[in-house]
Amino acid sequence: QQKVQQSPESLSVPEGGMASLNCTSSDRNFQYFWWYRQHSGEGPKALMSIFSDGDKKEGRFTAHLNKASLHVSLHIRDSQPSDSALYFCAAYDTNAYKVIFGKGTHLHVLP
Amino acid sequence: GPKVLQIPSHQIIDMGQMVTLNCDPVSNHLYFYWYKQILGQQMEFLVNFYNGKVMEKSKLFKDQFSVERPDGSYFTLKIQPTALEDSAVYFCASSWTGDAEQFFGPGTRLTVL
């Protein structure tokens, strides 16, 4: 079973709209979460991390973590065409010293 | 910002040959990683490396795979012999600590014929 599950697989939003991406972990060893973004032809780049319950805001991006349910989300306000990319949720396994990536959400921001 | 370099960007080889993928990580980073990605889909963890040793490897890290970083130079992934299913984009990453942000290189596209 996939230990880090992302939904939806693909998401289309209009320019200026709000994009919401979800991620759920099935392992309580996964305490630290990262969101990465990968544009076509490039390597992933970290957007933000979230380690504590609640919201964390960085510009147009807000991450939310609920440790009890092991659910983390990413919300992109005022989406831009340049936000079109593959978004990965990544969880750090404190027992195995490794990061597990979800399968990703393809975000398409339509001009 | 900090950059990870990967050489070459694209490698085409015949099945059964050996290939070495090279990574120049961020200079003060201590943890190094290799990932495999097929067709722009999931980023699959292969191996992580710290203090000269493999710390964790996945089932994708077959016996034909090996990693090393001799004398602080390139962090390398060697595949010997290669198989058709090894065709993918391989990403190297590095980080300061195990739970810190990982910085990824641009990837090496490996095509095994």
JSON list of C-alpha atoms in Angstrom, two decimals:
[
{"chain": "A", "resi": 1, "resn": "GLN", "atom": "CA", "xyz": [0.00, 0.00, 0.00]},
{"chain": "A", "resi": 2, "resn": "GLN", "atom": "CA", "xyz": [1.22, 3.45, -0.87]},
{"chain": "A", "resi": 3, "resn": "LYS", "atom": "CA", "xyz": [2.38, 5.06, 2.38]},
{"chain": "A", "resi": 4, "resn": "VAL", "atom": "CA", "xyz": [1.86, 8.60, 1.13]},
{"chain": "A", "resi": 5, "resn": "GLN", "atom": "CA", "xyz": [-1.32, 9.04, -0.88]},
{"chain": "A", "resi": 6, "resn": "GLN", "atom": "CA", "xyz": [-2.14, 12.16, -2.84]},
{"chain": "A", "resi": 7, "resn": "SER", "atom": "CA", "xyz": [-5.38, 13.35, -4.34]},
{"chain": "A", "resi": 8, "resn": "PRO", "atom": "CA", "xyz": [-6.54, 14.30, -6.82]},
{"chain": "A", "resi": 9, "resn": "GLU", "atom": "CA", "xyz": [-4.26, 12.82, -9.49]},
{"chain": "A", "resi": 10, "resn": "SER", "atom": "CA", "xyz": [-5.01, 15.76, -11.74]},
{"chain": "A", "resi": 11, "resn": "LEU", "atom": "CA", "xyz": [-6.55, 19.14, -11.11]},
{"chain": "A", "resi": 12, "resn": "SER", "atom": "CA", "xyz": [-7.51, 22.00, -13.41]},
{"chain": "A", "resi": 13, "resn": "VAL", "atom": "CA", "xyz": [-8.26, 25.45, -12.07]},
{"chain": "A", "resi": 14, "resn": "PRO", "atom": "CA", "xyz": [-8.80, 28.77, -13.84]},
{"chain": "A", "resi": 15, "resn": "GLU", "atom": "CA", "xyz": [-6.19, 31.48, -13.57]},
{"chain": "A", "resi": 16, "resn": "GLY", "atom": "CA", "xyz": [-6.80, 33.41, -10.37]},
{"chain": "A", "resi": 17, "resn": "GLY", "atom": "CA", "xyz": [-8.60, 30.49, -8.76]},
{"chain": "A", "resi": 18, "resn": "MET", "atom": "CA", "xyz": [-7.79, 28.44, -5.69]},
{"chain": "A", "resi": 19, "resn": "ALA", "atom": "CA", "xyz": [-6.09, 25.06, -6.05]},
{"chain": "A", "resi": 20, "resn": "SER", "atom": "CA", "xyz": [-6.34, 22.56, -3.20]},
{"chain": "A", "resi": 21, "resn": "LEU", "atom": "CA", "xyz": [-4.13, 19.48, -3.06]},
{"chain": "A", "resi": 22, "resn": "ASN", "atom": "CA", "xyz": [-4.39, 16.72, -0.50]},
{"chain": "A", "resi": 23, "resn": "CYS", "atom": "CA", "xyz": [-2.03, 14.20, 1.02]},
{"chain": "A", "resi": 24, "resn": "THR", "atom": "CA", "xyz": [-2.55, 11.48, 3.61]},
{"chain": "A", "resi": 25, "resn": "SER", "atom": "CA", "xyz": [0.02, 9.28, 5.29]},
{"chain": "A", "resi": 26, "resn": "SER", "atom": "CA", "xyz": [-0.66, 5.80, 6.62]},
{"chain": "A", "resi": 27, "resn": "ASP", "atom": "CA", "xyz": [2.34, 5.65, 8.92]},
{"chain": "A", "resi": 28, "resn": "ARG", "atom": "CA", "xyz": [2.66, 7.49, 12.24]},
{"chain": "A", "resi": 29, "resn": "ASN", "atom": "CA", "xyz": [6.43, 7.49, 11.83]},
{"chain": "A", "resi": 30, "resn": "PHE", "atom": "CA", "xyz": [5.90, 10.12, 9.16]},
{"chain": "A", "resi": 31, "resn": "GLN", "atom": "CA", "xyz": [5.94, 13.32, 11.19]},
{"chain": "A", "resi": 32, "resn": "TYR", "atom": "CA", "xyz": [7.47, 15.84, 8.88]},
{"chain": "A", "resi": 33, "resn": "PHE", "atom": "CA", "xyz": [5.97, 16.81, 5.56]},
{"chain": "A", "resi": 34, "resn": "TRP", "atom": "CA", "xyz": [7.22, 18.70, 2.55]},
{"chain": "A", "resi": 35, "resn": "TRP", "atom": "CA", "xyz": [5.58, 19.94, -0.60]},
{"chain": "A", "resi": 36, "resn": "TYR", "atom": "CA", "xyz": [7.70, 19.84, -3.74]},
{"chain": "A", "resi": 37, "resn": "ARG", "atom": "CA", "xyz": [6.91, 21.19, -7.18]},
{"chain": "A", "resi": 38, "resn": "GLN", "atom": "CA", "xyz": [8.31, 19.83, -10.41]},
{"chain": "A", "resi": 39, "resn": "HIS", "atom": "CA", "xyz": [8.04, 21.67, -13.70]},
{"chain": "A", "resi": 40, "resn": "SER", "atom": "CA", "xyz": [8.37, 19.61, -16.86]},
{"chain": "A", "resi": 41, "resn": "GLY", "atom": "CA", "xyz": [11.98, 18.77, -17.67]},
{"chain": "A", "resi": 42, "resn": "GLU", "atom": "CA", "xyz": [13.31, 19.86, -14.29]},
{"chain": "A", "resi": 43, "resn": "GLY", "atom": "CA", "xyz": [14.04, 18.36, -10.91]},
{"chain": "A", "resi": 44, "resn": "PRO", "atom": "CA", "xyz": [11.60, 18.88, -8.02]},
{"chain": "A", "resi": 45, "resn": "LYS", "atom": "CA", "xyz": [12.02, 21.97, -5.91]},
{"chain": "A", "resi": 46, "resn": "ALA", "atom": "CA", "xyz": [10.82, 22.34, -2.35]},
{"chain": "A", "resi": 47, "resn": "LEU", "atom": "CA", "xyz": [7.93, 24.74, -1.86]},
{"chain": "A", "resi": 48, "resn": "MET", "atom": "CA", "xyz": [7.50, 24.50, 1.87]},
{"chain": "A", "resi": 49, "resn": "SER", "atom": "CA", "xyz": [7.68, 22.24, 4.86]},
{"chain": "A", "resi": 50, "resn": "ILE", "atom": "CA", "xyz": [5.20, 21.78, 7.67]},
{"chain": "A", "resi": 51, "resn": "PHE", "atom": "CA", "xyz": [6.02, 20.02, 10.89]},
{"chain": "A", "resi": 52, "resn": "SER", "atom": "CA", "xyz": [3.41, 21.35, 13.33]},
{"chain": "A", "resi": 53, "resn": "ASP", "atom": "CA", "xyz": [-0.35, 21.14, 13.47]},
{"chain": "A", "resi": 54, "resn": "GLY", "atom": "CA", "xyz": [-2.21, 24.00, 11.86]},
{"chain": "A", "resi": 55, "resn": "ASP", "atom": "CA", "xyz": [-1.55, 26.33, 8.98]},
{"chain": "A", "resi": 56, "resn": "LYS", "atom": "CA", "xyz": [1.67, 27.65, 7.53]},
{"chain": "A", "resi": 57, "resn": "LYS", "atom": "CA", "xyz": [1.50, 30.42, 4.98]},
{"chain": "A", "resi": 58, "resn": "GLU", "atom": "CA", "xyz": [4.16, 31.51, 2.51]},
{"chain": "A", "resi": 59, "resn": "GLY", "atom": "CA", "xyz": [2.91, 34.03, -0.02]},
{"chain": "A", "resi": 60, "resn": "ARG", "atom": "CA", "xyz": [0.14, 32.52, -2.10]},
{"chain": "A", "resi": 61, "resn": "PHE", "atom": "CA", "xyz": [0.78, 29.06, -0.66]},
{"chain": "A", "resi": 62, "resn": "THR", "atom": "CA", "xyz": [-0.77, 27.73, 2.54]},
{"chain": "A", "resi": 63, "resn": "ALA", "atom": "CA", "xyz": [-0.07, 24.30, 3.95]},
{"chain": "A", "resi": 64, "resn": "HIS", "atom": "CA", "xyz": [-2.23, 22.70, 6.61]},
{"chain": "A", "resi": 65, "resn": "LEU", "atom": "CA", "xyz": [-1.29, 19.73, 8.79]},
{"chain": "A", "resi": 66, "resn": "ASN", "atom": "CA", "xyz": [-3.48, 17.61, 11.01]},
{"chain": "A", "resi": 67, "resn": "LYS", "atom": "CA", "xyz": [-1.18, 15.18, 12.80]},
{"chain": "A", "resi": 68, "resn": "ALA", "atom": "CA", "xyz": [-4.02, 13.23, 14.37]},
{"chain": "A", "resi": 69, "resn": "SER", "atom": "CA", "xyz": [-5.36, 12.25, 10.97]},
{"chain": "A", "resi": 70, "resn": "LEU", "atom": "CA", "xyz": [-1.95, 12.42, 9.23]},
{"chain": "A", "resi": 71, "resn": "HIS", "atom": "CA", "xyz": [-3.49, 14.68, 6.63]},
{"chain": "A", "resi": 72, "resn": "VAL", "atom": "CA", "xyz": [-1.68, 17.53, 5.00]},
{"chain": "A", "resi": 73, "resn": "SER", "atom": "CA", "xyz": [-2.97, 19.87, 2.33]},
{"chain": "A", "resi": 74, "resn": "LEU", "atom": "CA", "xyz": [-1.62, 22.61, 0.10]},
{"chain": "A", "resi": 75, "resn": "HIS", "atom": "CA", "xyz": [-3.74, 25.53, -1.03]},
{"chain": "A", "resi": 76, "resn": "ILE", "atom": "CA", "xyz": [-2.61, 27.86, -3.79]},
{"chain": "A", "resi": 77, "resn": "ARG", "atom": "CA", "xyz": [-4.40, 31.17, -3.87]},
{"chain": "A", "resi": 78, "resn": "ASP", "atom": "CA", "xyz": [-4.61, 33.28, -7.05]},
{"chain": "A", "resi": 79, "resn": "SER", "atom": "CA", "xyz": [-3.24, 30.43, -9.19]},
{"chain": "A", "resi": 80, "resn": "GLN", "atom": "CA", "xyz": [-1.03, 31.44, -12.10]},
{"chain": "A", "resi": 81, "resn": "PRO", "atom": "CA", "xyz": [-0.24, 29.55, -15.32]},
{"chain": "A", "resi": 82, "resn": "SER", "atom": "CA", "xyz": [3.32, 29.24, -14.03]},
{"chain": "A", "resi": 83, "resn": "ASP", "atom": "CA", "xyz": [1.95, 27.16, -11.14]},
{"chain": "A", "resi": 84, "resn": "SER", "atom": "CA", "xyz": [1.11, 24.42, -13.64]},
{"chain": "A", "resi": 85, "resn": "ALA", "atom": "CA", "xyz": [3.36, 21.55, -12.57]},
{"chain": "A", "resi": 86, "resn": "LEU", "atom": "CA", "xyz": [3.51, 18.21, -10.78]},
{"chain": "A", "resi": 87, "resn": "TYR", "atom": "CA", "xyz": [3.17, 18.63, -7.02]},
{"chain": "A", "resi": 88, "resn": "PHE", "atom": "CA", "xyz": [4.58, 16.04, -4.65]},
{"chain": "A", "resi": 89, "resn": "CYS", "atom": "CA", "xyz": [3.81, 15.56, -1.01]},
{"chain": "A", "resi": 90, "resn": "ALA", "atom": "CA", "xyz": [6.79, 14.05, 0.78]},
{"chain": "A", "resi": 91, "resn": "ALA", "atom": "CA", "xyz": [6.94, 12.60, 4.27]},
{"chain": "A", "resi": 92, "resn": "TYR", "atom": "CA", "xyz": [10.02, 11.98, 6.33]},
{"chain": "A", "resi": 93, "resn": "ASP", "atom": "CA", "xyz": [10.17, 8.55, 7.92]},
{"chain": "A", "resi": 94, "resn": "THR", "atom": "CA", "xyz": [11.90, 9.13, 11.25]},
{"chain": "A", "resi": 95, "resn": "ASN", "atom": "CA", "xyz": [12.63, 5.42, 11.65]},
{"chain": "A", "resi": 96, "resn": "ALA", "atom": "CA", "xyz": [14.20, 4.83, 8.26]},
{"chain": "A", "resi": 97, "resn": "TYR", "atom": "CA", "xyz": [15.88, 8.20, 7.71]},
{"chain": "A", "resi": 98, "resn": "LYS", "atom": "CA", "xyz": [14.31, 8.56, 4.29]},
{"chain": "A", "resi": 99, "resn": "VAL", "atom": "CA", "xyz": [11.75, 10.66, 2.53]},
{"chain": "A", "resi": 100, "resn": "ILE", "atom": "CA", "xyz": [8.79, 9.00, 0.85]},
{"chain": "A", "resi": 101, "resn": "PHE", "atom": "CA", "xyz": [7.14, 10.79, -2.03]},
{"chain": "A", "resi": 102, "resn": "GLY", "atom": "CA", "xyz": [3.50, 10.50, -3.01]},
{"chain": "A", "resi": 103, "resn": "LYS", "atom": "CA", "xyz": [2.55, 9.84, -6.63]},
{"chain": "A", "resi": 104, "resn": "GLY", "atom": "CA", "xyz": [1.93, 13.51, -7.26]},
{"chain": "A", "resi": 105, "resn": "THR", "atom": "CA", "xyz": [-0.88, 15.77, -8.39]},
{"chain": "A", "resi": 106, "resn": "HIS", "atom": "CA", "xyz": [-0.76, 17.29, -11.86]},
{"chain": "A", "resi": 107, "resn": "LEU", "atom": "CA", "xyz": [-1.97, 20.88, -11.58]},
{"chain": "A", "resi": 108, "resn": "HIS", "atom": "CA", "xyz": [-3.12, 22.71, -14.72]},
{"chain": "A", "resi": 109, "resn": "VAL", "atom": "CA", "xyz": [-3.88, 26.40, -14.39]},
{"chain": "A", "resi": 110, "resn": "LEU", "atom": "CA", "xyz": [-5.93, 27.49, -17.35]},
{"chain": "A", "resi": 111, "resn": "PRO", "atom": "CA", "xyz": [-5.37, 31.05, -18.67]},
{"chain": "B", "resi": 1, "resn": "GLY", "atom": "CA", "xyz": [20.26, 29.21, -4.51]},
{"chain": "B", "resi": 2, "resn": "PRO", "atom": "CA", "xyz": [22.25, 26.03, -3.94]},
{"chain": "B", "resi": 3, "resn": "LYS", "atom": "CA", "xyz": [22.55, 23.88, -7.02]},
{"chain": "B", "resi": 4, "resn": "VAL", "atom": "CA", "xyz": [23.01, 20.19, -7.63]},
{"chain": "B", "resi": 5, "resn": "LEU", "atom": "CA", "xyz": [24.59, 19.28, -10.94]},
{"chain": "B", "resi": 6, "resn": "GLN", "atom": "CA", "xyz": [24.18, 16.02, -12.82]},
{"chain": "B", "resi": 7, "resn": "ILE", "atom": "CA", "xyz": [26.33, 14.68, -15.60]},
{"chain": "B", "resi": 8, "resn": "PRO", "atom": "CA", "xyz": [25.45, 13.62, -18.25]},
{"chain": "B", "resi": 9, "resn": "SER", "atom": "CA", "xyz": [22.00, 15.02, -18.96]},
{"chain": "B", "resi": 10, "resn": "HIS", "atom": "CA", "xyz": [21.23, 12.15, -21.31]},
{"chain": "B", "resi": 11, "resn": "GLN", "atom": "CA", "xyz": [22.84, 8.74, -21.74]},
{"chain": "B", "resi": 12, "resn": "ILE", "atom": "CA", "xyz": [21.96, 6.10, -24.31]},
{"chain": "B", "resi": 13, "resn": "ILE", "atom": "CA", "xyz": [23.47, 2.65, -23.90]},
{"chain": "B", "resi": 14, "resn": "ASP", "atom": "CA", "xyz": [22.92, -0.92, -24.96]},
{"chain": "B", "resi": 15, "resn": "MET", "atom": "CA", "xyz": [21.40, -3.41, -22.57]},
{"chain": "B", "resi": 16, "resn": "GLY", "atom": "CA", "xyz": [24.07, -5.22, -20.57]},
{"chain": "B", "resi": 17, "resn": "GLN", "atom": "CA", "xyz": [26.52, -2.34, -20.62]},
{"chain": "B", "resi": 18, "resn": "MET", "atom": "CA", "xyz": [27.66, -0.48, -17.54]},
{"chain": "B", "resi": 19, "resn": "VAL", "atom": "CA", "xyz": [26.68, 3.11, -16.89]},
{"chain": "B", "resi": 20, "resn": "THR", "atom": "CA", "xyz": [27.77, 5.61, -14.27]},
{"chain": "B", "resi": 21, "resn": "LEU", "atom": "CA", "xyz": [25.62, 8.60, -13.43]},
{"chain": "B", "resi": 22, "resn": "ASN", "atom": "CA", "xyz": [27.42, 11.48, -11.77]},
{"chain": "B", "resi": 23, "resn": "CYS", "atom": "CA", "xyz": [26.12, 13.99, -9.27]},
{"chain": "B", "resi": 24, "resn": "ASP", "atom": "CA", "xyz": [27.80, 17.07, -7.86]},
{"chain": "B", "resi": 25, "resn": "PRO", "atom": "CA", "xyz": [25.83, 17.81, -4.68]},
{"chain": "B", "resi": 26, "resn": "VAL", "atom": "CA", "xyz": [25.59, 21.05, -2.73]},
{"chain": "B", "resi": 27, "resn": "SER", "atom": "CA", "xyz": [29.00, 21.56, -1.18]},
{"chain": "B", "resi": 28, "resn": "ASN", "atom": "CA", "xyz": [28.23, 21.44, 2.54]},
{"chain": "B", "resi": 29, "resn": "HIS", "atom": "CA", "xyz": [25.49, 18.85, 2.40]},
{"chain": "B", "resi": 30, "resn": "LEU", "atom": "CA", "xyz": [25.94, 15.56, 4.19]},
{"chain": "B", "resi": 31, "resn": "TYR", "atom": "CA", "xyz": [23.09, 13.40, 2.90]},
{"chain": "B", "resi": 32, "resn": "PHE", "atom": "CA", "xyz": [22.81, 12.22, -0.67]},
{"chain": "B", "resi": 33, "resn": "TYR", "atom": "CA", "xyz": [20.01, 10.48, -2.53]},
{"chain": "B", "resi": 34, "resn": "TRP", "atom": "CA", "xyz": [19.12, 8.87, -5.82]},
{"chain": "B", "resi": 35, "resn": "TYR", "atom": "CA", "xyz": [15.57, 8.69, -7.17]},
{"chain": "B", "resi": 36, "resn": "LYS", "atom": "CA", "xyz": [14.10, 7.12, -10.28]},
{"chain": "B", "resi": 37, "resn": "GLN", "atom": "CA", "xyz": [11.25, 8.68, -12.23]},
{"chain": "B", "resi": 38, "resn": "ILE", "atom": "CA", "xyz": [9.48, 7.17, -15.22]},
{"chain": "B", "resi": 39, "resn": "LEU", "atom": "CA", "xyz": [7.46, 9.27, -17.66]},
{"chain": "B", "resi": 40, "resn": "GLY", "atom": "CA", "xyz": [7.16, 12.27, -15.31]},
{"chain": "B", "resi": 41, "resn": "GLN", "atom": "CA", "xyz": [5.28, 10.23, -12.76]},
{"chain": "B", "resi": 42, "resn": "GLN", "atom": "CA", "xyz": [6.09, 9.16, -9.23]},
{"chain": "B", "resi": 43, "resn": "MET", "atom": "CA", "xyz": [9.48, 9.93, -7.74]},
{"chain": "B", "resi": 44, "resn": "GLU", "atom": "CA", "xyz": [10.73, 6.54, -6.53]},
{"chain": "B", "resi": 45, "resn": "PHE", "atom": "CA", "xyz": [13.34, 6.48, -3.77]},
{"chain": "B", "resi": 46, "resn": "LEU", "atom": "CA", "xyz": [16.34, 4.32, -4.59]},
{"chain": "B", "resi": 47, "resn": "VAL", "atom": "CA", "xyz": [18.97, 4.93, -1.93]},
{"chain": "B", "resi": 48, "resn": "ASN", "atom": "CA", "xyz": [20.34, 7.39, 0.57]},
{"chain": "B", "resi": 49, "resn": "PHE", "atom": "CA", "xyz": [23.95, 7.79, 1.57]},
{"chain": "B", "resi": 50, "resn": "TYR", "atom": "CA", "xyz": [25.57, 9.39, 4.60]},
{"chain": "B", "resi": 51, "resn": "ASN", "atom": "CA", "xyz": [29.06, 9.38, 6.05]},
{"chain": "B", "resi": 52, "resn": "GLY", "atom": "CA", "xyz": [30.35, 7.15, 3.30]},
{"chain": "B", "resi": 53, "resn": "LYS", "atom": "CA", "xyz": [27.68, 4.50, 3.73]},
{"chain": "B", "resi": 54, "resn": "VAL", "atom": "CA", "xyz": [24.34, 3.46, 2.35]},
{"chain": "B", "resi": 55, "resn": "MET", "atom": "CA", "xyz": [21.77, 4.11, 5.07]},
{"chain": "B", "resi": 56, "resn": "GLU", "atom": "CA", "xyz": [18.63, 2.90, 3.40]},
{"chain": "B", "resi": 57, "resn": "LYS", "atom": "CA", "xyz": [17.78, 1.40, 0.04]},
{"chain": "B", "resi": 58, "resn": "SER", "atom": "CA", "xyz": [14.54, 0.41, -1.61]},
{"chain": "B", "resi": 59, "resn": "LYS", "atom": "CA", "xyz": [13.65, -2.79, -3.41]},
{"chain": "B", "resi": 60, "resn": "LEU", "atom": "CA", "xyz": [14.25, -0.89, -6.67]},
{"chain": "B", "resi": 61, "resn": "PHE", "atom": "CA", "xyz": [17.92, -0.67, -5.73]},
{"chain": "B", "resi": 62, "resn": "LYS", "atom": "CA", "xyz": [18.85, -3.97, -7.33]},
{"chain": "B", "resi": 63, "resn": "ASP", "atom": "CA", "xyz": [22.11, -5.85, -6.83]},
{"chain": "B", "resi": 64, "resn": "GLN", "atom": "CA", "xyz": [23.30, -4.38, -10.13]},
{"chain": "B", "resi": 65, "resn": "PHE", "atom": "CA", "xyz": [23.21, -0.90, -8.57]},
{"chain": "B", "resi": 66, "resn": "SER", "atom": "CA", "xyz": [25.96, 0.64, -6.48]},
{"chain": "B", "resi": 67, "resn": "VAL", "atom": "CA", "xyz": [26.71, 4.09, -5.11]},
{"chain": "B", "resi": 68, "resn": "GLU", "atom": "CA", "xyz": [29.83, 5.77, -3.84]},
{"chain": "B", "resi": 69, "resn": "ARG", "atom": "CA", "xyz": [31.36, 9.16, -3.20]},
{"chain": "B", "resi": 70, "resn": "PRO", "atom": "CA", "xyz": [35.11, 8.68, -3.26]},
{"chain": "B", "resi": 71, "resn": "ASP", "atom": "CA", "xyz": [37.04, 11.43, -1.41]},
{"chain": "B", "resi": 72, "resn": "GLY", "atom": "CA", "xyz": [34.21, 13.94, -1.46]},
{"chain": "B", "resi": 73, "resn": "SER", "atom": "CA", "xyz": [34.04, 14.07, -5.23]},
{"chain": "B", "resi": 74, "resn": "TYR", "atom": "CA", "xyz": [31.03, 13.16, -7.34]},
{"chain": "B", "resi": 75, "resn": "PHE", "atom": "CA", "xyz": [28.30, 11.05, -5.81]},
{"chain": "B", "resi": 76, "resn": "THR", "atom": "CA", "xyz": [27.83, 8.29, -8.37]},
{"chain": "B", "resi": 77, "resn": "LEU", "atom": "CA", "xyz": [25.23, 5.71, -9.25]},
{"chain": "B", "resi": 78, "resn": "LYS", "atom": "CA", "xyz": [26.59, 2.77, -11.19]},
{"chain": "B", "resi": 79, "resn": "ILE", "atom": "CA", "xyz": [24.43, 0.21, -12.90]},
{"chain": "B", "resi": 80, "resn": "GLN", "atom": "CA", "xyz": [26.19, -2.95, -14.09]},
{"chain": "B", "resi": 81, "resn": "PRO", "atom": "CA", "xyz": [24.77, -4.59, -16.12]},
{"chain": "B", "resi": 82, "resn": "THR", "atom": "CA", "xyz": [21.91, -2.42, -17.32]},
{"chain": "B", "resi": 83, "resn": "ALA", "atom": "CA", "xyz": [18.47, -3.79, -18.20]},
{"chain": "B", "resi": 84, "resn": "LEU", "atom": "CA", "xyz": [15.67, -2.37, -20.37]},
{"chain": "B", "resi": 85, "resn": "GLU", "atom": "CA", "xyz": [13.61, -1.53, -17.29]},
{"chain": "B", "resi": 86, "resn": "ASP", "atom": "CA", "xyz": [16.38, 0.76, -16.05]},
{"chain": "B", "resi": 87, "resn": "SER", "atom": "CA", "xyz": [15.33, 3.33, -18.67]},
{"chain": "B", "resi": 88, "resn": "ALA", "atom": "CA", "xyz": [14.14, 6.34, -16.69]},
{"chain": "B", "resi": 89, "resn": "VAL", "atom": "CA", "xyz": [15.19, 9.76, -15.46]},
{"chain": "B", "resi": 90, "resn": "TYR", "atom": "CA", "xyz": [17.46, 9.51, -12.45]},
{"chain": "B", "resi": 91, "resn": "PHE", "atom": "CA", "xyz": [17.55, 12.40, -10.01]},
{"chain": "B", "resi": 92, "resn": "CYS", "atom": "CA", "xyz": [20.23, 13.06, -7.49]},
{"chain": "B", "resi": 93, "resn": "ALA", "atom": "CA", "xyz": [19.45, 15.11, -4.39]},
{"chain": "B", "resi": 94, "resn": "SER", "atom": "CA", "xyz": [21.33, 16.31, -1.35]},
{"chain": "B", "resi": 95, "resn": "SER", "atom": "CA", "xyz": [20.41, 17.76, 2.01]},
{"chain": "B", "resi": 96, "resn": "TRP", "atom": "CA", "xyz": [22.10, 19.14, 5.11]},
{"chain": "B", "resi": 97, "resn": "THR", "atom": "CA", "xyz": [20.26, 16.78, 7.48]},
{"chain": "B", "resi": 98, "resn": "GLY", "atom": "CA", "xyz": [18.06, 13.77, 6.90]},
{"chain": "B", "resi": 99, "resn": "ASP", "atom": "CA", "xyz": [14.83, 15.69, 7.41]},
{"chain": "B", "resi": 100, "resn": "ALA", "atom": "CA", "xyz": [15.87, 18.94, 5.76]},
{"chain": "B", "resi": 101, "resn": "GLU", "atom": "CA", "xyz": [14.90, 20.22, 2.34]},
{"chain": "B", "resi": 102, "resn": "GLN", "atom": "CA", "xyz": [16.36, 18.14, -0.44]},
{"chain": "B", "resi": 103, "resn": "PHE", "atom": "CA", "xyz": [17.91, 19.96, -3.36]},
{"chain": "B", "resi": 104, "resn": "PHE", "atom": "CA", "xyz": [17.47, 18.11, -6.63]},
{"chain": "B", "resi": 105, "resn": "GLY", "atom": "CA", "xyz": [19.57, 18.11, -9.74]},
{"chain": "B", "resi": 106, "resn": "PRO", "atom": "CA", "xyz": [18.06, 18.42, -13.23]},
{"chain": "B", "resi": 107, "resn": "GLY", "atom": "CA", "xyz": [18.17, 14.66, -13.78]},
{"chain": "B", "resi": 108, "resn": "THR", "atom": "CA", "xyz": [19.92, 12.27, -16.13]},
{"chain": "B", "resi": 109, "resn": "ARG", "atom": "CA", "xyz": [17.73, 10.63, -18.74]},
{"chain": "B", "resi": 110, "resn": "LEU", "atom": "CA", "xyz": [18.95, 7.06, -19.19]},
{"chain": "B", "resi": 111, "resn": "THR", "atom": "CA", "xyz": [17.83, 5.14, -22.24]},
{"chain": "B", "resi": 112, "resn": "VAL", "atom": "CA", "xyz": [18.70, 1.45, -22.38]},
{"chain": "B", "resi": 113, "resn": "LEU", "atom": "CA", "xyz": [18.28, -0.10, -25.82]}
]
